[in-house]
Amino acid sequence: MSPADDARPTIFREMARDAEREAFIGRLIAGEGPFRDSDGTWVISRFDEARAILLDAARFSSRAEEGGFPLLQDDPPRHTALRALLQKAFTPGRIEAMRPQIETIARDLAAAISVGEATDVVGAITSPLPVIVIARMLGVPEADRERFRQWSNRFAGAGAAEGVDVVQMQALMEMSAYLAAELAKRRAAPGDDLITALAGAEAAGVTLTDNEIISLSVLLLVAGNETTTNLFSNMLNRLAANPAEWRALRDDPALIDGAVEEILRVDSPVQFTVRRALADVRIGEAAIETGDTVAVYLAAANRDPSKWPDPERLDINRERGRQLAFGLGVHTCIGAPLARLEARAGLAALLERFESVRFADAPRPRTTTALLRGFRQLPLVFG
């Protein structure tokens, strides 16, 4: 590896796998304007251009050509109606009402971590916390939550280095079969949970089919688990590498909100999102044509040096509110407030209990999917 390669930002250097990928990552790091990848996809890496595309749902579609998840891979007006159905479960009031329960779960998980011993925080707290929360929202029995965590990890490709498509499909089929049975139970005996709410929901004349309810439940489970798990894991990884920031957060817990936003910027849990042009559009120097595929690299846009001086540096006191980790516009992540609350509660519980954190003398394997940035295992030692 040459000195120039070694100086690359770690987040991008880890993505490189071969010469072609090396060249691609180099262009991302250089902050090139829109350019075409080897498969013809337009690549967007600068903040202003990424923001413009995310806000322009009229000319950039999220709809999958076939299949896909409702809501995530859909466009207005149906997307608007589906989002309205789900929004009832994610209002600020309902999320805030969950705070005491989430904080209790976080403290219980933190209490099970031993002082001075190497602990894989992914298995101990960063993955169980969001799974427990979303499983409770869906009404999943406690005995089945570990199955849900394993399904979610397999579907996201977090645990497989090869054969991911087969693993994902099997996990999807198992989850879907389980949720179909749970939905039938709710139709026979409604409960106070999200599956029951979706079964009886209607907005703008739109109701959900059983398949759509199952797909949305899978989406909520996987997105709710993977996004928060990766955010929380990335945060602990960064703080283990920056012990002064850990001490600062212990001294002043009011800085936790800023720490969450800075980790979202520096280590975006979702690396990119894809759109399809519905019209001829000029973005910077690029003439994007109708039907072209556009990949918006959130991770690169969140490190645009024209927006953030010294963008590689972790600074929990940076100005908040501009990063794009949760998207923007009509497709802003509906669970973003919940993910932030879970990450804040988890970090606060660890800061309460432990004076320090450092890396254990063990490998820290990353997730194996290009879409998500996180860890399969993250062994840390708390003092």
Coordinates of C-alpha atoms in Angstrom, one line a residue, residues 140 184 323:
V140 CA -43.5 -10.4 19.2
A184 CA -53.7 -14.3 11.6
Q323 CA -26.0 15.4 7.8

